[in-house]
PDB file of C-alpha atoms in Angstrom:
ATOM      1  CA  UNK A   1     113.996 106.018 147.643  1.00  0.00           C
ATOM      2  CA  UNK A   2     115.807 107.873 144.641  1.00  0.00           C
ATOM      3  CA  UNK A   3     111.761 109.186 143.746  1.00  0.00           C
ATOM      4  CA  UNK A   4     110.804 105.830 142.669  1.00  0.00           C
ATOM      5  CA  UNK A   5     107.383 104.832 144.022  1.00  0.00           C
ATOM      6  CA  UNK A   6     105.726 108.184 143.330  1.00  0.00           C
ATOM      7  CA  UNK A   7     103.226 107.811 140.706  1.00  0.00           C
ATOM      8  CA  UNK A   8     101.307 104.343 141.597  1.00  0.00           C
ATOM      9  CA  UNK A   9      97.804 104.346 140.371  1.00  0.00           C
ATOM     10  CA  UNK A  10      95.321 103.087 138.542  1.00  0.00           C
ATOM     11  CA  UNK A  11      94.638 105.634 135.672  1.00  0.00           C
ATOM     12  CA  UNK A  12      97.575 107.273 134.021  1.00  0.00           C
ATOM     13  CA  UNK A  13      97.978 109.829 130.542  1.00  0.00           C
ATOM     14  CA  UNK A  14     100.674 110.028 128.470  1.00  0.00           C
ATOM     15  CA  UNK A  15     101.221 112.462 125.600  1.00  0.00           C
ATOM     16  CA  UNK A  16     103.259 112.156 123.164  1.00  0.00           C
ATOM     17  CA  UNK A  17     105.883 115.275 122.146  1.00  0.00           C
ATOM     18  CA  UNK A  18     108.383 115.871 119.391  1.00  0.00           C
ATOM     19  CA  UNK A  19     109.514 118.849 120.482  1.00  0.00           C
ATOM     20  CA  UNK A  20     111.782 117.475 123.291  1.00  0.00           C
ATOM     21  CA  UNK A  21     115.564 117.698 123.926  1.00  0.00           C
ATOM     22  CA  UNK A  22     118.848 115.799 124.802  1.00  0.00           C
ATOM     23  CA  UNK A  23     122.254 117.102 125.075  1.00  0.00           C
ATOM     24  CA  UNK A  24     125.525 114.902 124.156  1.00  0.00           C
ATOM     25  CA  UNK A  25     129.041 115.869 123.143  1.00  0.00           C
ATOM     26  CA  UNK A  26     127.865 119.433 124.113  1.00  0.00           C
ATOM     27  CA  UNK A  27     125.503 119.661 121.267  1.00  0.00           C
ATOM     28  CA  UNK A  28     121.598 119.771 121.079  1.00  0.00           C
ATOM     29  CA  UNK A  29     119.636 117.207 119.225  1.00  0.00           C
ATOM     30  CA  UNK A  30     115.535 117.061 118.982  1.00  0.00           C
ATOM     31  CA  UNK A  31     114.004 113.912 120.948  1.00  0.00           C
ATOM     32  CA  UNK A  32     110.852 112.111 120.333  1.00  0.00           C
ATOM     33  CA  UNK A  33     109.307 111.310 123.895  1.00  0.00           C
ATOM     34  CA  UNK A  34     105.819 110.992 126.181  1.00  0.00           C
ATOM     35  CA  UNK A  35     105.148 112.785 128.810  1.00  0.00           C
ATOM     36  CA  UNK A  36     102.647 112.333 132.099  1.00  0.00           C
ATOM     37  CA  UNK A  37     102.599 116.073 132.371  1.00  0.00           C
ATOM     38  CA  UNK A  38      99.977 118.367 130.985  1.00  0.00           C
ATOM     39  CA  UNK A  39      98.888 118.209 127.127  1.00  0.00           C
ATOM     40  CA  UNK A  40     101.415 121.788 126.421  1.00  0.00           C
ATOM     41  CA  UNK A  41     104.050 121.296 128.139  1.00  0.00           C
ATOM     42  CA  UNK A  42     105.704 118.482 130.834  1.00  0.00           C
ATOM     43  CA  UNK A  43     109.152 116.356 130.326  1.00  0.00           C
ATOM     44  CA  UNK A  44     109.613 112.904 130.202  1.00  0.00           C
ATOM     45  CA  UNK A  45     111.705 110.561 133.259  1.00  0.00           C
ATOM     46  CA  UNK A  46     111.008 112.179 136.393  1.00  0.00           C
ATOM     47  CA  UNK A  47     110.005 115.518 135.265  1.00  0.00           C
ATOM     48  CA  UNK A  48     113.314 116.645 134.501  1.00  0.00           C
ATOM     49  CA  UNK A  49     114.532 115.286 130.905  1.00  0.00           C
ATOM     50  CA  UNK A  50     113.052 114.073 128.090  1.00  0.00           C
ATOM     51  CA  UNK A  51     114.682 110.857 126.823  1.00  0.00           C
ATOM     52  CA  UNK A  52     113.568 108.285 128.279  1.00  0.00           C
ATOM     53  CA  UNK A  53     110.102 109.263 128.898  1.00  0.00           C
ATOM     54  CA  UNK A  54     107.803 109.082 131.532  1.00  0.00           C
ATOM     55  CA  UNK A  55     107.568 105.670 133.817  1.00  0.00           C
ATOM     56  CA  UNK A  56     104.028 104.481 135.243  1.00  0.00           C
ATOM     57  CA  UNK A  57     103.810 102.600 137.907  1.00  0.00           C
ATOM     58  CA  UNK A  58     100.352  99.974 138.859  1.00  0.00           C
ATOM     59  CA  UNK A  59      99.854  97.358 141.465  1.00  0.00           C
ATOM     60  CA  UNK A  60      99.571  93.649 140.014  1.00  0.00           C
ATOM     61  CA  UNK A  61      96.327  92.326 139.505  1.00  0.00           C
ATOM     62  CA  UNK A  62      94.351  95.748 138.928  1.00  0.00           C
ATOM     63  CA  UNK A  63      92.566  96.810 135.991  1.00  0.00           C
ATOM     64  CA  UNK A  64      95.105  99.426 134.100  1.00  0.00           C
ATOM     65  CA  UNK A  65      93.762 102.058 132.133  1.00  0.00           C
ATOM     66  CA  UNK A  66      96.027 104.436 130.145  1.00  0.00           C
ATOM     67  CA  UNK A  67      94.741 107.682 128.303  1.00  0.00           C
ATOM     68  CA  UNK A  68      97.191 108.776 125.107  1.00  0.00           C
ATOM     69  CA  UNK A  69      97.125 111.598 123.517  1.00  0.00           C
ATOM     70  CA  UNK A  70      98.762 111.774 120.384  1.00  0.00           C
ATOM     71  CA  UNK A  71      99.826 115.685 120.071  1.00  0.00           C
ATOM     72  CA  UNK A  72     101.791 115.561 116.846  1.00  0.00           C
ATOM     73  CA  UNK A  73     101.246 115.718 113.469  1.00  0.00           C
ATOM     74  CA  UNK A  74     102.596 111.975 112.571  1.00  0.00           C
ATOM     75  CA  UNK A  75     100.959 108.551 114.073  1.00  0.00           C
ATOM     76  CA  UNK A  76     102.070 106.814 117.606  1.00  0.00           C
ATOM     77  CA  UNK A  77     101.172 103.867 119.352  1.00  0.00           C
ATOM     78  CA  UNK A  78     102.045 102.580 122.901  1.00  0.00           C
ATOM     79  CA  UNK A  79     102.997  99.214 122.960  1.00  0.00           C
ATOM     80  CA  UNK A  80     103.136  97.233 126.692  1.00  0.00           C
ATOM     81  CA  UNK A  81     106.530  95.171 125.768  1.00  0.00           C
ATOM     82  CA  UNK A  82     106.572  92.290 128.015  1.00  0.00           C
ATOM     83  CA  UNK A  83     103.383  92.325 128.971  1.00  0.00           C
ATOM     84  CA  UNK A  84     100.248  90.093 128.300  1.00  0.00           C
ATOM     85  CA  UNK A  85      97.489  92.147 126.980  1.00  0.00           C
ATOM     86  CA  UNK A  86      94.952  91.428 124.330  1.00  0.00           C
ATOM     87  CA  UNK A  87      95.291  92.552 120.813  1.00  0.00           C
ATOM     88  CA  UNK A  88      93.611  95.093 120.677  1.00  0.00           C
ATOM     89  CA  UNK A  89      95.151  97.009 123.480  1.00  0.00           C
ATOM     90  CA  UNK A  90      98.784  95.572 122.009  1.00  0.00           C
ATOM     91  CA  UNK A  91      99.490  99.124 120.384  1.00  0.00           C
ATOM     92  CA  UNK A  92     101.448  96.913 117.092  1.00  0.00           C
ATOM     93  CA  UNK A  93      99.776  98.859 113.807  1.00  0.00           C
ATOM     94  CA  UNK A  94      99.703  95.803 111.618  1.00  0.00           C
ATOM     95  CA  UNK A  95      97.768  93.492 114.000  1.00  0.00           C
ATOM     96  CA  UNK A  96      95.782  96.247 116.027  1.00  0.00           C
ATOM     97  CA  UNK A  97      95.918  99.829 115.042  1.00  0.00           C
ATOM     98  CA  UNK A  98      98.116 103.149 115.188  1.00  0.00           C
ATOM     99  CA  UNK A  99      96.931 106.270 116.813  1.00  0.00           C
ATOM    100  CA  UNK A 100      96.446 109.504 114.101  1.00  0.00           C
ATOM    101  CA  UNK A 101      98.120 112.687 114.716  1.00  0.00           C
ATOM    102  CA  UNK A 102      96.176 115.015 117.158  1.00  0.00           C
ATOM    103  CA  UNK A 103      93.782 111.787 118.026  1.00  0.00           C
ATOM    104  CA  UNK A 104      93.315 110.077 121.435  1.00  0.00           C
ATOM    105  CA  UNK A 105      92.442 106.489 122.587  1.00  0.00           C
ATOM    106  CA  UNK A 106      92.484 104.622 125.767  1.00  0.00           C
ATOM    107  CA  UNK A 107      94.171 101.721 126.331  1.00  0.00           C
ATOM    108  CA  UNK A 108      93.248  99.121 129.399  1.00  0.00           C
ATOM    109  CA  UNK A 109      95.341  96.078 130.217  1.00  0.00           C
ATOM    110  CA  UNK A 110      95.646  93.800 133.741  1.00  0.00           C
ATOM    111  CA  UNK A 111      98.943  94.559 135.623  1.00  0.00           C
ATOM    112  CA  UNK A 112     100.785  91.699 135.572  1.00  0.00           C
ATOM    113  CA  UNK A 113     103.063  89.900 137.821  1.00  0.00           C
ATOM    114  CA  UNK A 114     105.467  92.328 140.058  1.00  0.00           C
ATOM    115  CA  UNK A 115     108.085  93.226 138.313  1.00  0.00           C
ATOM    116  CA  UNK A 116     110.007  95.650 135.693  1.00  0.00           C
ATOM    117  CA  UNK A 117     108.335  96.171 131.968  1.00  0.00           C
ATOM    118  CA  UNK A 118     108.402  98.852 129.696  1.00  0.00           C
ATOM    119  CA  UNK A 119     106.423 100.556 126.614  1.00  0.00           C
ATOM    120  CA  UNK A 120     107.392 102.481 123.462  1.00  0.00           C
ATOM    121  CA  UNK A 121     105.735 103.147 119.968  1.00  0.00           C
ATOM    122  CA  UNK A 122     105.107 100.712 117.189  1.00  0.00           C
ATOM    123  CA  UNK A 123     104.759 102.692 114.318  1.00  0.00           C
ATOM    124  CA  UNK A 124     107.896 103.099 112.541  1.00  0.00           C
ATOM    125  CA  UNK A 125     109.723 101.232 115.177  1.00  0.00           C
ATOM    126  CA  UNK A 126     113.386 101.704 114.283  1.00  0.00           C
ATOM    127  CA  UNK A 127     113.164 105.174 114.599  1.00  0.00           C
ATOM    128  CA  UNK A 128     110.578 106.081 116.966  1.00  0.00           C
ATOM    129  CA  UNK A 129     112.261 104.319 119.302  1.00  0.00           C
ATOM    130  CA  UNK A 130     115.702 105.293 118.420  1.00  0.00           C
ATOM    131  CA  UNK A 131     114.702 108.926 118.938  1.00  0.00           C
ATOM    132  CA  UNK A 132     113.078 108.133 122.300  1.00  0.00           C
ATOM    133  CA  UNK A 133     109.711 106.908 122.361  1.00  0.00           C
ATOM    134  CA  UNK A 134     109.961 104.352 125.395  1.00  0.00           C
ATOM    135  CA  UNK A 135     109.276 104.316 128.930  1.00  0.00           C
ATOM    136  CA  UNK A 136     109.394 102.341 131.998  1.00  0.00           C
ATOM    137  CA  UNK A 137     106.193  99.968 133.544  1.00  0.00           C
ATOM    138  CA  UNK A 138     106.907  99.406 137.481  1.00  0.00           C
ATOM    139  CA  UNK A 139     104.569  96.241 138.393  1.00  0.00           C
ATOM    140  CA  UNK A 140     104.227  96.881 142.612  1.00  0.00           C
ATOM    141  CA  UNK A 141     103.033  94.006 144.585  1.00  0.00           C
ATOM    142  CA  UNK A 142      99.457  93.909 145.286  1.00  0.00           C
ATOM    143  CA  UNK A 143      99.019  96.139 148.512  1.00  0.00           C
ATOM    144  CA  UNK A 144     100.985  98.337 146.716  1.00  0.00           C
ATOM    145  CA  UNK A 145     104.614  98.144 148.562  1.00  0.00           C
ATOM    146  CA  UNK A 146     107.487  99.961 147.253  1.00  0.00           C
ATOM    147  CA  UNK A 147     109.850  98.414 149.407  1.00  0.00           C
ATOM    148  CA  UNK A 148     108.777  95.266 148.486  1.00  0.00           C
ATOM    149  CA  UNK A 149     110.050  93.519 144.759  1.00  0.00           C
ATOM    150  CA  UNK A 150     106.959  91.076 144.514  1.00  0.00           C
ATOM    151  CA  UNK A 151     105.134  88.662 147.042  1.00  0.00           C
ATOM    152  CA  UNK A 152     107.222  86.941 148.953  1.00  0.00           C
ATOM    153  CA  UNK A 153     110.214  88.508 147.074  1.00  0.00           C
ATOM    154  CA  UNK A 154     112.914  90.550 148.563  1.00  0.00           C
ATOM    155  CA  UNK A 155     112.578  93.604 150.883  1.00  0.00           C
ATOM    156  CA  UNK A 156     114.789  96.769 149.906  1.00  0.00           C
ATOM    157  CA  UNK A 157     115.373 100.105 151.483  1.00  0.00           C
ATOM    158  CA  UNK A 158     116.671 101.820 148.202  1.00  0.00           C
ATOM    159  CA  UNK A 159     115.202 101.898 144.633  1.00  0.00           C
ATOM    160  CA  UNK A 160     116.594 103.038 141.465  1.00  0.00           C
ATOM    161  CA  UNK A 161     115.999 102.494 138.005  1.00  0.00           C
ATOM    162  CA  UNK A 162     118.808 102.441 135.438  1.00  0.00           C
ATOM    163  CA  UNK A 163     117.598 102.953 131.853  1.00  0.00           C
ATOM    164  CA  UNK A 164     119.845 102.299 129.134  1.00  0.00           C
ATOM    165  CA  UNK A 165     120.491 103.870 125.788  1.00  0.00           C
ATOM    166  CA  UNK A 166     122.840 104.386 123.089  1.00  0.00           C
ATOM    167  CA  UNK A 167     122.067 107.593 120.621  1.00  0.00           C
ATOM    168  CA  UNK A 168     123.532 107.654 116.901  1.00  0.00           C
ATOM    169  CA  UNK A 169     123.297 111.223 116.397  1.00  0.00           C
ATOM    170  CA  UNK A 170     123.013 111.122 112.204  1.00  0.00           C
ATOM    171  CA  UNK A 171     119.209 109.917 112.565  1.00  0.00           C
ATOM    172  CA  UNK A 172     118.233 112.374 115.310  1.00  0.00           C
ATOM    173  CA  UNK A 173     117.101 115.059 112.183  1.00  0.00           C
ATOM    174  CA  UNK A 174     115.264 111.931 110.658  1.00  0.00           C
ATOM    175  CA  UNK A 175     111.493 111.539 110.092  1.00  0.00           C
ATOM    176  CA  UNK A 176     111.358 108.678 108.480  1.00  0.00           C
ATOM    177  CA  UNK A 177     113.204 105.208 108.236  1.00  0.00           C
ATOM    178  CA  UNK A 178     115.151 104.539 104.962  1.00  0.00           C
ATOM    179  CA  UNK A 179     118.435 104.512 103.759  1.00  0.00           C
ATOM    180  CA  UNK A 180     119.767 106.583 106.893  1.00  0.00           C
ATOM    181  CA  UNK A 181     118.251 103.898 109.015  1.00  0.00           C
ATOM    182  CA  UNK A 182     119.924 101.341 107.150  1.00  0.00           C
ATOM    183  CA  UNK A 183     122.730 100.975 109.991  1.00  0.00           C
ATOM    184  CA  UNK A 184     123.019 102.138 113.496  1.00  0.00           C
ATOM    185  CA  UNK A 185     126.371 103.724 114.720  1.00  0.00           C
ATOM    186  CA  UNK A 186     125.888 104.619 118.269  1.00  0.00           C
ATOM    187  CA  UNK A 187     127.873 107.531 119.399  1.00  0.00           C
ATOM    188  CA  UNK A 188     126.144 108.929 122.673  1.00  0.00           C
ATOM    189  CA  UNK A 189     126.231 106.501 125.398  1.00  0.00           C
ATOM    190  CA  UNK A 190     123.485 107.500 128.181  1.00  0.00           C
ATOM    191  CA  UNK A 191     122.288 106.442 131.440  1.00  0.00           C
ATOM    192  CA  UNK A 192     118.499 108.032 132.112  1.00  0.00           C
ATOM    193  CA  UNK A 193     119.246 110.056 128.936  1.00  0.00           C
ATOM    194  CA  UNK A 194     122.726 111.356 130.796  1.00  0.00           C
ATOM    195  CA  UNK A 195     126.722 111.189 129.993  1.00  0.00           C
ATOM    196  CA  UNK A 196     128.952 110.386 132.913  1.00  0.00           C
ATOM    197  CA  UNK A 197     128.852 114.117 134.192  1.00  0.00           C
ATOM    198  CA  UNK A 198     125.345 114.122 134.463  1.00  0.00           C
ATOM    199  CA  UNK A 199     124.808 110.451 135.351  1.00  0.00           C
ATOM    200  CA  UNK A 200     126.945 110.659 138.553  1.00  0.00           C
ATOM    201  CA  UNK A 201     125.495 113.489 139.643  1.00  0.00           C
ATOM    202  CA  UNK A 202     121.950 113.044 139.058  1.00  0.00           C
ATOM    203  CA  UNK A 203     119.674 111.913 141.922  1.00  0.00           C
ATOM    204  CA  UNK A 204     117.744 109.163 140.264  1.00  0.00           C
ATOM    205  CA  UNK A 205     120.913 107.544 138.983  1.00  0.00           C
ATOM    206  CA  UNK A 206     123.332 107.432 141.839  1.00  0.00           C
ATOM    207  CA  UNK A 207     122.762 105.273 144.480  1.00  0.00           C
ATOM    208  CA  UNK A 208     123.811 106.125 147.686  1.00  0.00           C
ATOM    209  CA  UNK A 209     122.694 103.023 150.270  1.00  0.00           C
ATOM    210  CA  UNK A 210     123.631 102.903 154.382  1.00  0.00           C
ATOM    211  CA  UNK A 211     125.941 100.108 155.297  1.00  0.00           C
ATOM    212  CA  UNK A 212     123.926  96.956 155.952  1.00  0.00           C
ATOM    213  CA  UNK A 213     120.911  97.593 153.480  1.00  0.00           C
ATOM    214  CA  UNK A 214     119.673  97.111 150.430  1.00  0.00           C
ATOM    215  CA  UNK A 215     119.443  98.868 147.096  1.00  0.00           C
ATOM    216  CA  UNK A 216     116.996  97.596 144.256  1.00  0.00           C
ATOM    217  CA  UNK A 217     118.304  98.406 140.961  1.00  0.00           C
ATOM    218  CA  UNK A 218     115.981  98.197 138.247  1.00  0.00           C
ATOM    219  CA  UNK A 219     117.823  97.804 134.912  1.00  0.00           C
ATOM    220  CA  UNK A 220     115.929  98.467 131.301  1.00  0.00           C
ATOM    221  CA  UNK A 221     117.848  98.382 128.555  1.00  0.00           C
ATOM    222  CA  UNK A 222     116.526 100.496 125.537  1.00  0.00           C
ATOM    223  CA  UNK A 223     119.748 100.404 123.415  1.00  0.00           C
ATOM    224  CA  UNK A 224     120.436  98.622 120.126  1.00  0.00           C
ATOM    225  CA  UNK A 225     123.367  97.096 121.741  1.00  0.00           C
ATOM    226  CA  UNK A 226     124.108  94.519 124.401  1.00  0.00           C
ATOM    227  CA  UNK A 227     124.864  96.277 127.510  1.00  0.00           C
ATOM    228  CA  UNK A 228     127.721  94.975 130.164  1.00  0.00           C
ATOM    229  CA  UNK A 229     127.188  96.309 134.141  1.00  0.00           C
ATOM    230  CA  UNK A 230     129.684  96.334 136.494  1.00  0.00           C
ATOM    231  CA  UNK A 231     129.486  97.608 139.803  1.00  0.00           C
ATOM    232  CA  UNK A 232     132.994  98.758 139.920  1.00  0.00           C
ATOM    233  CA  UNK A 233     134.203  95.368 141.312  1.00  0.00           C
ATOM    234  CA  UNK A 234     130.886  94.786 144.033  1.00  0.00           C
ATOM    235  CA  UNK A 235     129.109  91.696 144.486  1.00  0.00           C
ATOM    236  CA  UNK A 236     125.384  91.649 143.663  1.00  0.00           C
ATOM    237  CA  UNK A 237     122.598  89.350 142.662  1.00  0.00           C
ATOM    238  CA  UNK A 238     120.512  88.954 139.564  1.00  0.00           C
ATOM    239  CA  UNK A 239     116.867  88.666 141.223  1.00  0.00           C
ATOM    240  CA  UNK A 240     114.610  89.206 138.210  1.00  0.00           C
ATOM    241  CA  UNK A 241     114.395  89.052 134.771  1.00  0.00           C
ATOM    242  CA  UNK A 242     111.568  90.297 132.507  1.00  0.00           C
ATOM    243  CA  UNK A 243     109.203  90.834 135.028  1.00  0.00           C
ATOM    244  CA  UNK A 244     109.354  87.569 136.959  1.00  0.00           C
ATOM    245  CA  UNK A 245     111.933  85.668 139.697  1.00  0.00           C
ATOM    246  CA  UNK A 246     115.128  84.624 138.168  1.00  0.00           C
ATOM    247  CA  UNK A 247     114.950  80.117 138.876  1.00  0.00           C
ATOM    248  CA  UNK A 248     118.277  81.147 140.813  1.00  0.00           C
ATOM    249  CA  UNK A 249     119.127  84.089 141.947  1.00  0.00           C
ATOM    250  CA  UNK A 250     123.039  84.558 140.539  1.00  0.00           C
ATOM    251  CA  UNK A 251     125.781  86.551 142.837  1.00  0.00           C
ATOM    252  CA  UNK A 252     128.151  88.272 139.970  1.00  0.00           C
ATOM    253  CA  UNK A 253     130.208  91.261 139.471  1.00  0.00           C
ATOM    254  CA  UNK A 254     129.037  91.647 135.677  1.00  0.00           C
ATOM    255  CA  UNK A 255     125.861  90.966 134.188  1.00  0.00           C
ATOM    256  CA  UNK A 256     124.874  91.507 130.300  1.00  0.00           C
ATOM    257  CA  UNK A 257     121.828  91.994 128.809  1.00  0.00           C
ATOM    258  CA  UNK A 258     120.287  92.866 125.253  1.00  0.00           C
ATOM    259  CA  UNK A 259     118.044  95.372 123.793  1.00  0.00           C
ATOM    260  CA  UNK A 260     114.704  94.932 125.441  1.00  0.00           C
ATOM    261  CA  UNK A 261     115.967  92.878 128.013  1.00  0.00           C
ATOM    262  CA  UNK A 262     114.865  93.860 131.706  1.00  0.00           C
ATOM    263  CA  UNK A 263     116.676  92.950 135.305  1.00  0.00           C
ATOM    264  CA  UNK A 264     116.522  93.467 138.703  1.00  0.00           C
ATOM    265  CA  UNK A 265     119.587  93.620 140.769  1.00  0.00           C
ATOM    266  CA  UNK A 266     119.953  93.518 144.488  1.00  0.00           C
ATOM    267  CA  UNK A 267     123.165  95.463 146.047  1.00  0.00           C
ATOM    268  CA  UNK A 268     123.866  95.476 149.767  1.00  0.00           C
ATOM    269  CA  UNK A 269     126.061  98.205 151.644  1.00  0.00           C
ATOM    270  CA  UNK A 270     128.670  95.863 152.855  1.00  0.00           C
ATOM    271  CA  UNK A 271     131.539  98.463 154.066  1.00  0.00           C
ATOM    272  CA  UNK A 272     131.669 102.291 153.547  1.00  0.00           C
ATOM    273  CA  UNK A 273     133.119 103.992 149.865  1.00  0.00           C
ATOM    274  CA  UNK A 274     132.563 104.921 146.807  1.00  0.00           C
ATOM    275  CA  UNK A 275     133.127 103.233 143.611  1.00  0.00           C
ATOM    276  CA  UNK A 276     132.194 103.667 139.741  1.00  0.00           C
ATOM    277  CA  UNK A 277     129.091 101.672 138.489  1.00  0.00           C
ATOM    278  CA  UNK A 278     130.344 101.448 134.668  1.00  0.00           C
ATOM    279  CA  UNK A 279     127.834 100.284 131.598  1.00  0.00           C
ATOM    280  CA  UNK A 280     129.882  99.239 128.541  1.00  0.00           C
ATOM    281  CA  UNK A 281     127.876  98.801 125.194  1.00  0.00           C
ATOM    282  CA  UNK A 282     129.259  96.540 123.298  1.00  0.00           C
ATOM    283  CA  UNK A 283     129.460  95.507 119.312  1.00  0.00           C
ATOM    284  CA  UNK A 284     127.157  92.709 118.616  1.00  0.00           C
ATOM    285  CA  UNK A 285     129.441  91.065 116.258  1.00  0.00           C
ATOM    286  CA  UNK A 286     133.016  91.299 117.983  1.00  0.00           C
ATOM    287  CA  UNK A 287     132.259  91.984 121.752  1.00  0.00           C
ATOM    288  CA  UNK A 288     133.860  94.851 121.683  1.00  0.00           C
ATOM    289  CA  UNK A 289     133.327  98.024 123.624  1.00  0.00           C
ATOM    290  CA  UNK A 290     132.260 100.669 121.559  1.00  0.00           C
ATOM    291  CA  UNK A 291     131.316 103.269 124.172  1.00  0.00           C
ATOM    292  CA  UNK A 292     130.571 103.740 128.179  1.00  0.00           C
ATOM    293  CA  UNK A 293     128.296 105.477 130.891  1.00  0.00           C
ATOM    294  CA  UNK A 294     128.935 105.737 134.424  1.00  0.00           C
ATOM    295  CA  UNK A 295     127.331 106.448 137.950  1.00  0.00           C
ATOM    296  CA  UNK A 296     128.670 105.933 141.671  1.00  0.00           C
ATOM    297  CA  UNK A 297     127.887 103.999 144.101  1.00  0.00           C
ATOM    298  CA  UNK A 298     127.838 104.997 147.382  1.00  0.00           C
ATOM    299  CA  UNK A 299     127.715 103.276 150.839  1.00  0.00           C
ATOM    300  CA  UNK A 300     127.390 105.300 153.855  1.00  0.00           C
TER     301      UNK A 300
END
């Protein structure tokens, strides 16, 4: 199931790094990230890549707790957007607190209803989290299924998670927001931190489903633009939004969403091919397209 459905618990860590990497246009730029591996070293989404960073998955209704360990020399929060905790465990500096550089804290929330959240820093928010700082929060149903979107919800035999971002490479040497903050001008255009190449290629991007079942795409969009999907022409419903049952569930061939926005999408294998699974970002003034990612689809 595209290595989704690995890492349910109950107690998770996450470090935070600044010494992480991401490749676009050929070129190297330093990313801001967390990791779940060990305090020196790990990567961020699934081991393999820093930007985004590590997901965490919990089953709904448990008692959450989440160790950080700031390992830099600037402060960091983690912040559960979309999900109801208290304020003290909210991770926003001006109404709770920030975490100092080299210190630790635990964090302890409820998992709430099933579903598809996600986390990122606080402090200094238009550049943390343009440089990387986010991460996805997979809600299972209690019991714990991973084939399973919530209770009474639909049944899938494929999982992925699509996480979207747009990079403007000017503020990737930046510390601190300011003048060079002052506008964003996207021009890397990623899928789980990947081009086309990489995002077609790459095993927790793709998704490859038998004829007749059911893939459960998991869409979080971590850009500063509005994002446009398209399953190159397929059919597929809108099941979730935000962590809870979408009041209908919508059969489209294009869905948009905005920064911070999450969705769940259900795809079923109806006849064997391949086709392109395109993302357009688009201008939030005009409409326009201003760049694109792109996967496959597959149905076997």
């Amino acid at each position: 199931m595209a290595g989704l459905g690995q890492n349910v618990g109950t107690t998770f860590s996450l470090t935070s790094r600044m010494n992480g990497s991401v490749v676009v246009g050929g070129q190297t730029y330093t990313a801001w990230y967390f990791t779940d591996g060990p305090v020196m070293s790990g990567r961020g989404f699934m081991g393999d890549r820093d930007i985004p960073s590590a997901h965490i998955e919990c089953i709904e209704g448990q008692q959450i707790t989440l160790n950080f360990a700031n390992r830099s020399m600037m402060d960091h929060t983690i912040h559960l957007h979309g999900m109801d905790v208290d304020q003290a465990n909210d991770g926003v500096p001006s109404t709770s607190f920030s975490i100092p550089g080299m210190g630790n804290h635990t964090y302890q929330f409820l998992a709430p209803h099933a579903g598809t959240y996600h986390y990122h820093c606080h402090v200094d928010t238009v550049l943390h989290y343009a440089r990387g700082m986010y991460g996805t929060v997979i809600v299972r149903p209690p019991g714990g299924r991973t084939d399973l979107a919530w209770t009474g919800g639909p049944v899938f035999q494929e999982e992925v998670l699509w996480q979207l971002s747009t990079l403007d490479t000017t503020w990737m040497n930046l510390s601190i927001s300011g003048p060079g903050t002052a506008r964003f001008r996207p021009d890397a255009f990623l899928l789980n931190g990947l081009e086309t190449a990489g995002a077609k290629a790459d095993l927790y991007s793709r998704v490859v489903v038998p004829v007749g079942q059911t893939a459960y795409i998991r869409v979080a969009s971590y850009a500063y633009q509005w994002a446009r999907i398209r399953l190159g022409g397929l059919s597929f419903v809108v099941a979730a939004s935000d962590g809870r049952p979408m009041p209908s569930m919508p059969t489209v061939t294009e869905w948009e969403l905005g920064p911070g926005e999450r969705y769940d999408l259900l795809f079923t294998g109806a006849t064997p091919g391949l086709w392109n699974a395109t993302i357009e970002y688009l201008d939030d003034h005009t409409g326009a397209v201003l760049g694109s990612v792109q996967t496959e689809i597959q149905v076997v």
